[in-house]
Structures are given as C-alpha cells and as structure tokens.
Coordinates of C-alpha atoms and ligand atoms in Angstrom, one line a residue:
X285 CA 0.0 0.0 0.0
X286 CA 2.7 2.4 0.7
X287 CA 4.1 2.1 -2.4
X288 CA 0.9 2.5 -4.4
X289 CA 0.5 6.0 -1.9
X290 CA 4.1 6.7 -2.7
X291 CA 3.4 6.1 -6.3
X292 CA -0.3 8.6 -6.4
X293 CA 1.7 11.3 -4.7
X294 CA 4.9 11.3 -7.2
X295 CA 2.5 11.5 -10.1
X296 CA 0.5 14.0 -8.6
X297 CA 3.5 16.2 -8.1
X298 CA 5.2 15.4 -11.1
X299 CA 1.6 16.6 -12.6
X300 CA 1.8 20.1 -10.7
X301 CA 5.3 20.3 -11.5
X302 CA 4.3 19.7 -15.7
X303 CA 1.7 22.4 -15.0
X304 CA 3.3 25.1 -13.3
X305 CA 6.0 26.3 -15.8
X306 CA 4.7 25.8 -19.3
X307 CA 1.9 29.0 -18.6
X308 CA 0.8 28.3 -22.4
X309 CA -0.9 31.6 -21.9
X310 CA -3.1 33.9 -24.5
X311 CA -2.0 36.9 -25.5
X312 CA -2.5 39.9 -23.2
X313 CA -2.7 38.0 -19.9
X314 CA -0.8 37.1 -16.6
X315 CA 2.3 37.1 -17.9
X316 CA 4.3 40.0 -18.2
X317 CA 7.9 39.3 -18.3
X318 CA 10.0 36.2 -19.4
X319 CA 13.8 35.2 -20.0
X320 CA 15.4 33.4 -22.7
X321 CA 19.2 31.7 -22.4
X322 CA 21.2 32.4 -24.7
X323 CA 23.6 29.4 -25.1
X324 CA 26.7 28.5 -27.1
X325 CA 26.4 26.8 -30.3
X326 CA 28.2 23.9 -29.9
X327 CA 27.7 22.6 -33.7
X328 CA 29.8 25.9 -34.8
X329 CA 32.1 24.4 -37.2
X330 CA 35.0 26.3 -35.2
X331 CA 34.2 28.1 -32.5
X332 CA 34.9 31.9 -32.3
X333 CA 37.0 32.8 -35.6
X334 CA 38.6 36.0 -36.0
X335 CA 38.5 36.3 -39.6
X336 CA 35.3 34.5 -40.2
X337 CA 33.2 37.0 -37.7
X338 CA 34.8 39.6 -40.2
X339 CA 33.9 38.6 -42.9
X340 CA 30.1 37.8 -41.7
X341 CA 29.7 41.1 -40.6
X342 CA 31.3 42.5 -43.8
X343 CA 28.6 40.6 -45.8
X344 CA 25.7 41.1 -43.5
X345 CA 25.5 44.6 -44.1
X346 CA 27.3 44.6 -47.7
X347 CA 30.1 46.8 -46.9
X348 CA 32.7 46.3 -49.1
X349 CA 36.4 45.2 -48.8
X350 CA 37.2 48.4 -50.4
X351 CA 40.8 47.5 -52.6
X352 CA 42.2 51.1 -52.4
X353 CA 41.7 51.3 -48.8
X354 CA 43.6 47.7 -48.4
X355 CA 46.3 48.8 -50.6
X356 CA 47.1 51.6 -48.6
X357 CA 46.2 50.0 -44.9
X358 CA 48.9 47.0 -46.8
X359 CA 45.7 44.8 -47.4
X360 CA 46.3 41.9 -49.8
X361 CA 43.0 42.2 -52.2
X362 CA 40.4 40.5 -50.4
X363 CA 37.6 41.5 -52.5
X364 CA 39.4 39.8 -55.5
X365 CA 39.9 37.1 -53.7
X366 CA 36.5 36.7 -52.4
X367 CA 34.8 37.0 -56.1
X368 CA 37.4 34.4 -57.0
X369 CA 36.3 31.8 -54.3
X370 CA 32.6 32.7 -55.3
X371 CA 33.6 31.6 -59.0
X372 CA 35.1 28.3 -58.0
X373 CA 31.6 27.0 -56.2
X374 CA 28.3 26.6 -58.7
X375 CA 26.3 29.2 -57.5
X376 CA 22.3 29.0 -57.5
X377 CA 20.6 32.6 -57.2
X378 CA 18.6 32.7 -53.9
X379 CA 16.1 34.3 -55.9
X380 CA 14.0 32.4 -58.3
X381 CA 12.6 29.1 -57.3
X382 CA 13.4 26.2 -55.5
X383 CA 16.5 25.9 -55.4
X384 CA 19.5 23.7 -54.0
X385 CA 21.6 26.1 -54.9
X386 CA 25.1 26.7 -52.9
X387 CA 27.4 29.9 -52.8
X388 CA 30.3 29.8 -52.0
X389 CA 31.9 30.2 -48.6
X390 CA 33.8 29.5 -45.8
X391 CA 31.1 27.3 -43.8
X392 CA 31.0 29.0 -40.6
X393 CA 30.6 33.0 -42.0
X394 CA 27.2 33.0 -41.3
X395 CA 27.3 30.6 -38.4
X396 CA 25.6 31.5 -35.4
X397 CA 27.6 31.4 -32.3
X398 CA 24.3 31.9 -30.1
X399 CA 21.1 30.2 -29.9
X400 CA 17.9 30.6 -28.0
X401 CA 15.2 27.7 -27.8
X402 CA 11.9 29.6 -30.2
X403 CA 8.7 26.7 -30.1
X404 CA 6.4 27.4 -33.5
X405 CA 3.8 25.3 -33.8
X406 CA 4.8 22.9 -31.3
X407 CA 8.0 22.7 -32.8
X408 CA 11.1 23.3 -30.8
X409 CA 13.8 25.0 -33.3
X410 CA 17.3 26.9 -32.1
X411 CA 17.3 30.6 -33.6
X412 CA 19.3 33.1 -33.0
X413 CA 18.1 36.5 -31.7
X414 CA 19.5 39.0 -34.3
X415 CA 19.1 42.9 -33.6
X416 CA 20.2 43.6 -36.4
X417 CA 17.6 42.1 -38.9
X418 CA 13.7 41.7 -38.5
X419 CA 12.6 38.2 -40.6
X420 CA 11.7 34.9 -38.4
X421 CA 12.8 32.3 -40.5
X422 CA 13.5 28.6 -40.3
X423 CA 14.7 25.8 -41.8
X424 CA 11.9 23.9 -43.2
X425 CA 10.9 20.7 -44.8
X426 CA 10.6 22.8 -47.9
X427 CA 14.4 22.4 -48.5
X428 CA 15.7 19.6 -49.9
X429 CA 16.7 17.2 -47.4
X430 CA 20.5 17.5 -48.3
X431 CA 20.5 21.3 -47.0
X432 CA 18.7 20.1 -44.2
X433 CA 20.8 17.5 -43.1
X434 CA 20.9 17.8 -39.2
X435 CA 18.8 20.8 -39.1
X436 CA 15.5 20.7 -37.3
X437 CA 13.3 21.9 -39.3
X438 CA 9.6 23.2 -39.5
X439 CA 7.3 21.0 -41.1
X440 CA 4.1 23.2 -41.4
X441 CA 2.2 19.7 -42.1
X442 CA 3.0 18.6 -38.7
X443 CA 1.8 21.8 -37.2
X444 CA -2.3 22.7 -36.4
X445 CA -1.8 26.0 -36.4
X446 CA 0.0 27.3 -39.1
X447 CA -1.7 29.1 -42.0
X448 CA 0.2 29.6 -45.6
X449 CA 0.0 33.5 -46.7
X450 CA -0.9 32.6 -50.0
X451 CA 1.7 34.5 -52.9
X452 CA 4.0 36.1 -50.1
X453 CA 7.4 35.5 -50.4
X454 CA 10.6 36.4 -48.5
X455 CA 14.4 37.0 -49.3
X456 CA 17.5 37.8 -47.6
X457 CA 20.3 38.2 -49.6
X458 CA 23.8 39.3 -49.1
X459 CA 26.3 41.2 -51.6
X460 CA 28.2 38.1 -52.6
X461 CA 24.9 36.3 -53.4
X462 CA 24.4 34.3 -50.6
X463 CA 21.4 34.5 -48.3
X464 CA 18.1 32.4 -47.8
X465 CA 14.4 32.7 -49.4
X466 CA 11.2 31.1 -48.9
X467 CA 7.4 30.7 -48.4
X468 CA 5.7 32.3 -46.1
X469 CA 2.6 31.8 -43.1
X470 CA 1.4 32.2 -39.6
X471 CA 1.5 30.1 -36.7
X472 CA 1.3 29.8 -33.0
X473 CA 5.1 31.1 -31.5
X474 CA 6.0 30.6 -27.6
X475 CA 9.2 32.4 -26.4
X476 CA 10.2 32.0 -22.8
X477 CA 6.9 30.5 -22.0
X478 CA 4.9 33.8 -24.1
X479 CA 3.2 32.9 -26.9
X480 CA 1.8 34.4 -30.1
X481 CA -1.0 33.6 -31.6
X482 CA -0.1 35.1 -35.4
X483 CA 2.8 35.5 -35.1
X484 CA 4.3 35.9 -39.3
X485 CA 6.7 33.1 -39.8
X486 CA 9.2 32.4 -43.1
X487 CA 10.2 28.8 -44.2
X488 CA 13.6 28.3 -45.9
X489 CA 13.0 27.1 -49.1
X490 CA 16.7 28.2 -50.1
X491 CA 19.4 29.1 -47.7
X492 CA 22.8 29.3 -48.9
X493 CA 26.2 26.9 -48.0
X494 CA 26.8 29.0 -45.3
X495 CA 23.4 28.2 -43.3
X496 CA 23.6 24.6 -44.7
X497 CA 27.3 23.7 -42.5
X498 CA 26.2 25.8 -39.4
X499 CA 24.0 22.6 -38.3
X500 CA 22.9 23.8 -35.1
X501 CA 21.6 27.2 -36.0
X502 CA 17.9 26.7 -37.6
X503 CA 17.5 30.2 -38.3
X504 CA 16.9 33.9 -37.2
X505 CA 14.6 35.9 -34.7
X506 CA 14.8 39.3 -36.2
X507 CA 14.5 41.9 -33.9
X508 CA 15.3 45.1 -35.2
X509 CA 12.3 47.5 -36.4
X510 CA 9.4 45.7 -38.7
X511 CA 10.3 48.4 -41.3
X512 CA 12.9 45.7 -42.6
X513 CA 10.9 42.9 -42.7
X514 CA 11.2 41.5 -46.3
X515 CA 7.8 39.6 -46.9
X516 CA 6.5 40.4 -50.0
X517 CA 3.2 39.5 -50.4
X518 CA 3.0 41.6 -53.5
X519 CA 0.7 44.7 -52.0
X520 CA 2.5 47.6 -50.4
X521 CA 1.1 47.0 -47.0
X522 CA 2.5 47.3 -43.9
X523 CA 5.3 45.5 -43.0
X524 CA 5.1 41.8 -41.0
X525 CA 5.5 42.3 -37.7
X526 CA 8.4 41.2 -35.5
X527 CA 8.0 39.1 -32.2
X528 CA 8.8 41.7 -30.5
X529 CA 6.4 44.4 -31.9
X530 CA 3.5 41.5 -31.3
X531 CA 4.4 41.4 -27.5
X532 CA 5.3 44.4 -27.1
X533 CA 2.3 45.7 -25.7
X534 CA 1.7 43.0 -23.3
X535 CA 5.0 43.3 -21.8
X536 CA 5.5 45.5 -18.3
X537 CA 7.4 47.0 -20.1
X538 CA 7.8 47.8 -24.0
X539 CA 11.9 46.4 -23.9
X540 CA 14.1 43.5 -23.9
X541 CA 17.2 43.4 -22.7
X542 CA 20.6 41.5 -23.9
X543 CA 22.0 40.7 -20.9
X544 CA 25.5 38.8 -22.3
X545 CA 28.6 37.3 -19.9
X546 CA 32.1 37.9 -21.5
X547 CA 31.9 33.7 -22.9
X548 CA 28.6 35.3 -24.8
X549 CA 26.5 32.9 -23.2
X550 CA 23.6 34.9 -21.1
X551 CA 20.2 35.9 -21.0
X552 CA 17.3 38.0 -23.3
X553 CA 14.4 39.3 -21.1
X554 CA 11.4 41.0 -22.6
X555 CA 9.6 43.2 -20.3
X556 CA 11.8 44.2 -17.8
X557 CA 14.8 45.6 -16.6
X558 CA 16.8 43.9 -14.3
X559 CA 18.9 46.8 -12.3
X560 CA 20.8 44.3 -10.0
X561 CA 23.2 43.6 -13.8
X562 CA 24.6 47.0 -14.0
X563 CA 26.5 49.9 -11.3
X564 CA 24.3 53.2 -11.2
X565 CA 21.2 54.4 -13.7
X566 CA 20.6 53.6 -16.8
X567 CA 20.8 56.1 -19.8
X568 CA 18.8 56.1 -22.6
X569 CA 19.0 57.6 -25.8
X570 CA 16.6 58.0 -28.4
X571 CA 17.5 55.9 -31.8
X572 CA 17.0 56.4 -35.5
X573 CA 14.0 53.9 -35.6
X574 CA 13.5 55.8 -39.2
X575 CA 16.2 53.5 -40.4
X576 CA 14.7 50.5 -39.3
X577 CA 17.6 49.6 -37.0
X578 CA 18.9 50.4 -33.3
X579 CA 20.7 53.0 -34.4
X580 CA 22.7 55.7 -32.9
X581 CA 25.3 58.6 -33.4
X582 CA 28.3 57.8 -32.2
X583 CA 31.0 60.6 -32.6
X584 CA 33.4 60.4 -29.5
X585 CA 35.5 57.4 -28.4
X586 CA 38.0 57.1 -25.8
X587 CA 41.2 54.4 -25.5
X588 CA 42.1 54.3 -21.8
X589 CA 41.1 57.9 -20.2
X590 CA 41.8 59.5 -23.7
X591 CA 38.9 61.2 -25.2
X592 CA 38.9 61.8 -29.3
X593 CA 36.4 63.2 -31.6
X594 CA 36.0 60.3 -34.3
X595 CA 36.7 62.2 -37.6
X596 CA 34.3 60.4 -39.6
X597 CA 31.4 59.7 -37.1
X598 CA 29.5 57.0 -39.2
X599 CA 26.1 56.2 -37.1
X600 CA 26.1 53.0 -34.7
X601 CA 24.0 50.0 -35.0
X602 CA 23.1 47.7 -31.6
X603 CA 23.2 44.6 -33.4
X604 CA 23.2 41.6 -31.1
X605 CA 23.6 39.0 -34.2
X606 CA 27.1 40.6 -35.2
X607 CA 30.1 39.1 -32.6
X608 CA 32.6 42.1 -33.2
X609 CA 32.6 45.8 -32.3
X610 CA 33.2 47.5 -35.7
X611 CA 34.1 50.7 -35.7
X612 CA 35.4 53.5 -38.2
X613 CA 38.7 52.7 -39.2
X614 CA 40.6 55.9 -37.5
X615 CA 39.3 54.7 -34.2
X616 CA 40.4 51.4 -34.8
X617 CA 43.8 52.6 -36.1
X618 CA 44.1 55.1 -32.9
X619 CA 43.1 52.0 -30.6
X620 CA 45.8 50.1 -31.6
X621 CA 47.9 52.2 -31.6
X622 CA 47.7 51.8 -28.0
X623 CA 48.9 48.2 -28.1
X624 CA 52.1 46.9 -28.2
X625 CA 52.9 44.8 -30.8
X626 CA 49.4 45.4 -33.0
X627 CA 49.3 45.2 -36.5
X628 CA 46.5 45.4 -39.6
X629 CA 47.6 42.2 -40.6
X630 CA 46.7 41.3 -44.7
X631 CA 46.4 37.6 -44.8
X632 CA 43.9 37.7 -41.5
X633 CA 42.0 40.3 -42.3
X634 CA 41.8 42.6 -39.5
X635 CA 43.7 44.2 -36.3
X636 CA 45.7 41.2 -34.7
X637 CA 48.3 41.5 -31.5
X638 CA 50.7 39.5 -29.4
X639 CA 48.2 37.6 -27.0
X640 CA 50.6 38.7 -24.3
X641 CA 50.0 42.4 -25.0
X642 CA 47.4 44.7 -22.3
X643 CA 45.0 46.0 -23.9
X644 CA 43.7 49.8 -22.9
X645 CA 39.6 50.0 -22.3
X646 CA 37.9 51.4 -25.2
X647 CA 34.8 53.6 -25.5
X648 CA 32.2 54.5 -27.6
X649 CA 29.5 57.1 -27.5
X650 CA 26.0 56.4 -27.4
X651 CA 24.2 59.4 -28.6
X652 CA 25.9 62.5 -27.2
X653 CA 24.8 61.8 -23.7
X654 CA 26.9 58.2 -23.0
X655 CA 29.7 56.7 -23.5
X656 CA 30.0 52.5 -23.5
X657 CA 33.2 51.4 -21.7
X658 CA 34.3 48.1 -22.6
X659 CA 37.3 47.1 -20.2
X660 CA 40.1 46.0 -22.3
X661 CA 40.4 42.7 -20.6
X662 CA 37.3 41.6 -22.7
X663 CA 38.3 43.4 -25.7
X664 CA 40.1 39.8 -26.6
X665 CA 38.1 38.3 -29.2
X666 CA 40.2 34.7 -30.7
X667 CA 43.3 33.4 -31.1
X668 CA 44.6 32.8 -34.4
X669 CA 47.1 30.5 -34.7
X670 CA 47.3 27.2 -32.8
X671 CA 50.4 28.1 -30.8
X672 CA 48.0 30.9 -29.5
X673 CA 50.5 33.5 -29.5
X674 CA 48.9 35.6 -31.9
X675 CA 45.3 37.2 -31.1
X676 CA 42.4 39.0 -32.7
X677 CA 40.8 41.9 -31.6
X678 CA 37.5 42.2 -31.0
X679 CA 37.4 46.0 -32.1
X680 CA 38.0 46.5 -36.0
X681 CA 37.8 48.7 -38.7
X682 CA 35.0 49.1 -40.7
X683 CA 37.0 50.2 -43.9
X684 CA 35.5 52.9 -44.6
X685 CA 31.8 51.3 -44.6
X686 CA 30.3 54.8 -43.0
X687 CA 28.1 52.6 -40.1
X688 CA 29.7 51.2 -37.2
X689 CA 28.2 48.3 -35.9
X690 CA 28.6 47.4 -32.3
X691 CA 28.5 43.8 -31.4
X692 CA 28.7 41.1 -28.5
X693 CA 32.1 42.8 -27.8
X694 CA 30.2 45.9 -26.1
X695 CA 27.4 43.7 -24.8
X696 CA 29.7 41.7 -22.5
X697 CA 30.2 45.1 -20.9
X698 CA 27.1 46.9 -21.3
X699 CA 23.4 46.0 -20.1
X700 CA 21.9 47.3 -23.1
X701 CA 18.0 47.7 -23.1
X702 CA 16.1 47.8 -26.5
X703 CA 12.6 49.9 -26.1
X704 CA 10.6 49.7 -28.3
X705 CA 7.9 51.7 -27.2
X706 CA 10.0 55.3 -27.0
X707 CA 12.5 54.0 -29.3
X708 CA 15.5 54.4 -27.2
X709 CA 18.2 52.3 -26.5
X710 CA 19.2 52.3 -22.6
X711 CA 22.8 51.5 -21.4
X712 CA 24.4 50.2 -18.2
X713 CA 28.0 49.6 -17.3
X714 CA 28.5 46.1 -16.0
X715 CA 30.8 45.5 -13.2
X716 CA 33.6 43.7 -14.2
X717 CA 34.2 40.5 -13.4
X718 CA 37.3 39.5 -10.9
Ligands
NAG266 C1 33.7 35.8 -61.4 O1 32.6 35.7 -62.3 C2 32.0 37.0 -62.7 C3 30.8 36.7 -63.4 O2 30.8 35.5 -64.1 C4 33.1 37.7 -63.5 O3 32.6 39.0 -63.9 C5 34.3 37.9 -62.6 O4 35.4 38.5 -63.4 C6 34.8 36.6 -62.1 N1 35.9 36.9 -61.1 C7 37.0 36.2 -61.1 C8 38.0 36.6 -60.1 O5 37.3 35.3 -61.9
NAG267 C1 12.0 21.5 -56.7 O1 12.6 20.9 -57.8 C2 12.5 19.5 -57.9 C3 13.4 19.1 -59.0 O2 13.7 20.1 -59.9 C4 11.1 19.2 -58.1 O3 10.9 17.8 -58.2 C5 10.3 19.6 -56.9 O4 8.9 19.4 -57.1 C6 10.5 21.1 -56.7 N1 9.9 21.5 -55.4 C7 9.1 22.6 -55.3 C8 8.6 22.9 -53.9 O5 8.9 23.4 -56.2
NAG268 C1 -3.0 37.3 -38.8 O1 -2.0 38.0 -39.4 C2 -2.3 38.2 -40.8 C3 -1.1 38.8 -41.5 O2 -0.2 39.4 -40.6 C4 -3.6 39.0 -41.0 O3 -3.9 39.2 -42.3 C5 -4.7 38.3 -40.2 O4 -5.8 39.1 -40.3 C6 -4.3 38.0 -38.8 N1 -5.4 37.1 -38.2 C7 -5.8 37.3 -37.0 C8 -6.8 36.3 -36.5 O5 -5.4 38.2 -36.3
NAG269 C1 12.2 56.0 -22.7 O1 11.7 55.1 -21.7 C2 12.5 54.9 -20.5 C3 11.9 53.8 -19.7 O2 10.6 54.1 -19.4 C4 12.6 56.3 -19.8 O3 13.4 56.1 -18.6 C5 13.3 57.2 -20.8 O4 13.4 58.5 -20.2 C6 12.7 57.3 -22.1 N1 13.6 57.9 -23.0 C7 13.3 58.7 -24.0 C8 14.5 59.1 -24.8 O5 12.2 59.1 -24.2
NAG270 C1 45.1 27.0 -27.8 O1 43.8 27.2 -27.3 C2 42.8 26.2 -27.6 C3 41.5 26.7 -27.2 O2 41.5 27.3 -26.0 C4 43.3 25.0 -26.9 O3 42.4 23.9 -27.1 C5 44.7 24.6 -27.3 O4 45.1 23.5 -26.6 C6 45.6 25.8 -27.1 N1 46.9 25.4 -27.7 C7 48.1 25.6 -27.1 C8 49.3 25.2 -27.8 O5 48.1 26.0 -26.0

C-alpha cells in the first residue's frame, strides 16, 4: 500500500510540476515578463574565428572590402579574392525558385555562435536573436533534405496552427549572393513561455552553404524595427510584424534586454529591466527607428582615459547577431595604436596582436549623452594560430563602410535595453568580473 501511496503522490506532483511552468498563456494575460538563455552553439564548425566574424559582418551589411583602402592599410585584395572563391563553387541565385543552390563560402561565415530555444507550432527550433535584422525564418521541410541534413526543421504539415500566406514571399540576400528565401505563413510562437497567436513566420526554401554547415543554427529571430521585414506578399502593406512588436504591448514594459557574460553565453528578457546587472542608472538615448535599425550617433570614443572626436562619425547600429565591435577605421587605427605589438595584418583580415600584450579600455559614445566602456580585458576576441601567440581583436575597422556596428564585444560590458515603445536604447555599465 505504501508504495501504491508513494506512487499517487509522485504522479501528482510530477503533474503540478508539468503544470506550473509551461503557462501556455493567450496573448494579453498574466504574464508579463520572461527570459530566454542564450547558449553557445556547440555545432559551430569552429568556434569563435577571428576572420570568419569579419567577414560575416562585412557581408551582412554589404560593406565592401574596399581595394584602395587595403592597398594603402597594406591589405592583400580580399575582394578579389573573395569573387574568385565565389567563382570556383556553382552558385544557385537565392532568388527564383526552388533551389539547391550553394554559394560559395567559408562554412562557418554566417554561423551562429548563439542560440535561444523559439517553439512554433509545437516545434522546438534553435534561432538566433538578431538585432540587427527583423525576418523569423527557419529551416523547413521545404528544402531539400541534403540542405537540411541535421537541421531541425519546421514541417508546417505537422503543425495545427499554421496558415500559408498565399503569394507572399521572403528574401534575404547578401552582396556576394548568398542569403536564404522562402514561403511564407502564420503560426502559433511561444518564447520563454509567451506565446503568439499570429505571429508571421518564413520557411527556408533556399538558404545558402553557409546556413547549410552551421548545423545547429535553424535560423533567425529578427528583432530590429518591422520596417525591414522582407515579406513580400506583393501589395504595399505594412510590414510583418516582428515578435517583438506582437508582444510588445503585453510586456511591463515595452523592452528587452541582452543581458551577455564575456563567454557570450547569457540571458534576453522582454519586459523588464533587471537593475541588480549594472552599477548606477541607466541612460537612454533615443534611436533612428527611421532606419529600421537600433541606431545611434556615435562621434566620440576614448582608449584608456583619452577622449577623441571620431573624424568620420558614421552612425552605430546595436546589433546583437554581429560578434565584433566594428568601428570607423581611424578609431580602430588610434586603438591600436595603443597596443604593443598590433598590426592590420593582410592575410587575417583585420587588427591582430601578441596575446601577451594589455590591452587599454575602449569607448564608444552612445548618442551625445553616454559613452559604453568596454574594459580592455574583454576586448580579446580569438586566437589565431594554434600556438595561441597571436590574437584578434574584437574592435576592428569598418573600412570605410560609414556605419559602425557594435556587437557582443560591447554587450559583454554593457546592459543594453532595446525599447521599443519610446524607441531608445538604454545602457548600463556592467561591473567587471574579478
Ligand atoms: C567571377 O565571375 C564573374 C561573373 O561570371 C566575372 O565577372 C568575374 O570577373 C569573375 N571573377 C574572377 C575573379 O574570376
Ligand atoms: C523542386 O525541384 C525539384 C526538381 O527540380 C522538383 O521535383 C520539386 O517538385 C520542386 N519543389 C518545389 C517545392 O517546387
Ligand atoms: C494574422 O495576421 C495576418 C497577417 O499578418 C492578418 O492578415 C490576419 O488578419 C491575422 N489574423 C488574425 C486572426 O489576427
Ligand atoms: C524611454 O523610456 C525609458 C523607460 O521608461 C525612460 O526612462 C526614458 O526616459 C525614455 N527615454 C526617452 C528618450 O524618451
Ligand atoms: C590553444 O587554445 C585552444 C582553445 O582554448 C586549446 O584547445 C589549445 O590546446 C591551445 N593550444 C596551445 C598550444 O596552448
């Protein structure tokens, strides 16, 4: 008899305990504030890569490898030899239909170092929350099962709630012609326990080499303004909305917060603002949501307790998808100049140092009202040879590109709130770690 009691009163609990957390909720109750980890992505083909988070940033925002400015920084021509590795691949347009196509690439450009768990449809898929972009799209059974390989992908068959959007399409599509495109619907999407009832959703019908060898990475939450959403459902609507602008107004409050540790691993939290991650008040300043991104003026910087006015003073995006802080190339150029041993090195591609060297802090302004402090002893971003003698820096040089675009590099250091419902971004200086 005991055991049969014992028996009842674990299935009893282990029923409270299934009930409690999974608050499958509707839209606009209860709930008002929820985390998501953010974890490492273990199937990256090599972990962080100096070079390779250069060259997906590069491509991301189609800047260009600009040969006059690598002849004279002592650049070897990467552009040339970028279009020449794109020539040796066959390449399938991402536009058009249905393809298999590949472009050509190193496999882990595009990789995703971070993933958070999204569930659409009852399907559990690893995306990563981008800041810098504003599609939700997935690998899907739409793709041909050799792209998919050991994806998970969405199989809108398999899911109750999804609903095609009949002649919409969507496309992302990079310079060098690699990117992803698909169908498109809407379905039921839980984050962190908050779900969405119609929430727009994009199905990979085409993604490019890139997205095909980053196996663990299943896609994109895009969360940057809706303005850049690129479903096209062939009237000039409004824009799809973002998960973010669909729980916006249920939230506490209208923000989320990337809340990163220096490995990159951490936390997103919609809703709320948890003060007990940074020292003093937060600041916020207003963005240029016009632009459709988190972006900012940024025209000061400091190395150490220098202050300098950044002669070009190219804007700054808050892009939590990009892993480097890229800045214009003078304040690269006077950063390093800082460090022993530093060079713009040609066959890496970027600002490299002895990994022996002390690297000053470096700032950037936010608006004219802050400046982000990133302590040097997190500026390290890889190693690049396997002696591990020689490092790369996570501040570069944008070459000229006229945007800078800050990356995981400042969010190890800076609690950085997105709202969306003033449009500001709010900053906090982390304590550093001992
Ligand atoms: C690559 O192909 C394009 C178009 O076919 C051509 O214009 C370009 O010159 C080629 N580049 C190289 C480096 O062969
Ligand atoms: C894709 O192309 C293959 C072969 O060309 C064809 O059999 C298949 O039906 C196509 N799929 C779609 C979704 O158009
Ligand atoms: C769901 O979203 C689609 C497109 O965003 C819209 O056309 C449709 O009316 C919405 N349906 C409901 C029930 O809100
Ligand atoms: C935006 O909202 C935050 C949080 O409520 C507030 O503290 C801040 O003053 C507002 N900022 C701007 C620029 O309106
Ligand atoms: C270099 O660093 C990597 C990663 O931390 C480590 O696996 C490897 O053993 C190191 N190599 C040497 C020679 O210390």
């Amino acid at each position: 008899m005991p055991s049969v009691r014992f028996f009842l009163l674990v299935t009893l609990l282990a029923a409270i305990v299934l009930a409690v957390p999974t608050p499958t909720r509707r839209r606009g109750i209860q709930k008002r504030s929820f985390k998501v980890p953010r974890q490492l992505n273990t199937a990256h083909p090599t972990g962080p890569n100096g070079p390779a988070a250069m060259r997906k940033v590069f491509r991301k925002y189609n800047f260009k490898m600009s040969d006059d400015f690598m002849v004279k920084e002592g650049f070897i021509s990467q552009s040339k030899q970028a279009e020449s590795e794109k020539n040796t691949t066959s390449t399938a347009p991402v536009s058009g239909t249905n393809g298999t196509g590949t472009v050509a690439a190193n496999p882990e450009e595009n990789a995703a170092l971070f993933l958070s768990p999204v569930d659409v449809g009852g399907q559990t898929l690893n995306l990563d929350f981008d800041s810098g972009s504003s599609d939700l799209w997935m690998f899907s059974t739409d793709l041909d099962p050799q792209l998919i390989g050991q994806h998970s992908v969405f199989d809108a068959s398999k899911s109750t709630t999804f609903q095609k959007t009949t002649g919409a399409q969507w496309q992302i599509s990079y310079g060098d012609g690699s990117g992803a495109a698909g169908t498109v619907g809407t379905d039921t999407v839980t984050i962190g326990g908050v779900t969405v009832t119609n929430q727009t959703v994009e199905l990979a019908n085409q993604v490019s080499q890139s997205f095909v060898q980053d196996t663990n990475t299943d896609g994109l939450v895009g969360l940057a303004f809706s303005s850049l959403n690129t479903v096209n459902d062939g009237t000039k609507k409004t824009p799809a909305k973002t998960f973010f602008d669909n729980v916006m107004g249920d939230l506490d409050m209208p923000v989320f917060t990337a809340d990163l540790d220096p490995d990159g691993t951490g936390v997103y939290q919609f809703g709320a603002i948890d003060s007990t991650k940074f020292e003093g008040e937060m600041t916020w300043i207003p963005v240029k949501a016009e632009t459709g991104f988190w972006q900012v003026s940024s025209t000061k910087f400091a190395v150490g307790d220098q202050l300098f006015s950044n002669p070009q003073g190219s804007d700054a995006i808050a892009d939590t998808g990009t892993s480097l802080l890229l800045v214009d190339q003078q304040v690269a150029e006077a950063y390093y100049s800082q460090v022993e041993g530093a060079q713009l090195n040609a066959q890496v591609g970027g600002f490299i140092y002895p990994c022996a060297a002390t690297l000053p802090d470096m700032s950037v302004a936010i608006g004219d009202s802050y400046m982000a402090t990133i302590p040097g002893s997190q500026i390290n971003f890889a190693t690049v040879d396997q002696a591990n003698t020689t490092c790369f820096g996570g501040v570069q040089g944008n070459q000229g590109a006229g945007l800078q675009i800050y990356g995981d590099i400042m969010f190890r250091a800076q609690l950085v709130a997105f709202n969306g419902g003033n449009q500001s971004l709010g900053f906090g200086q982390k304590p550093v770690p001992q």
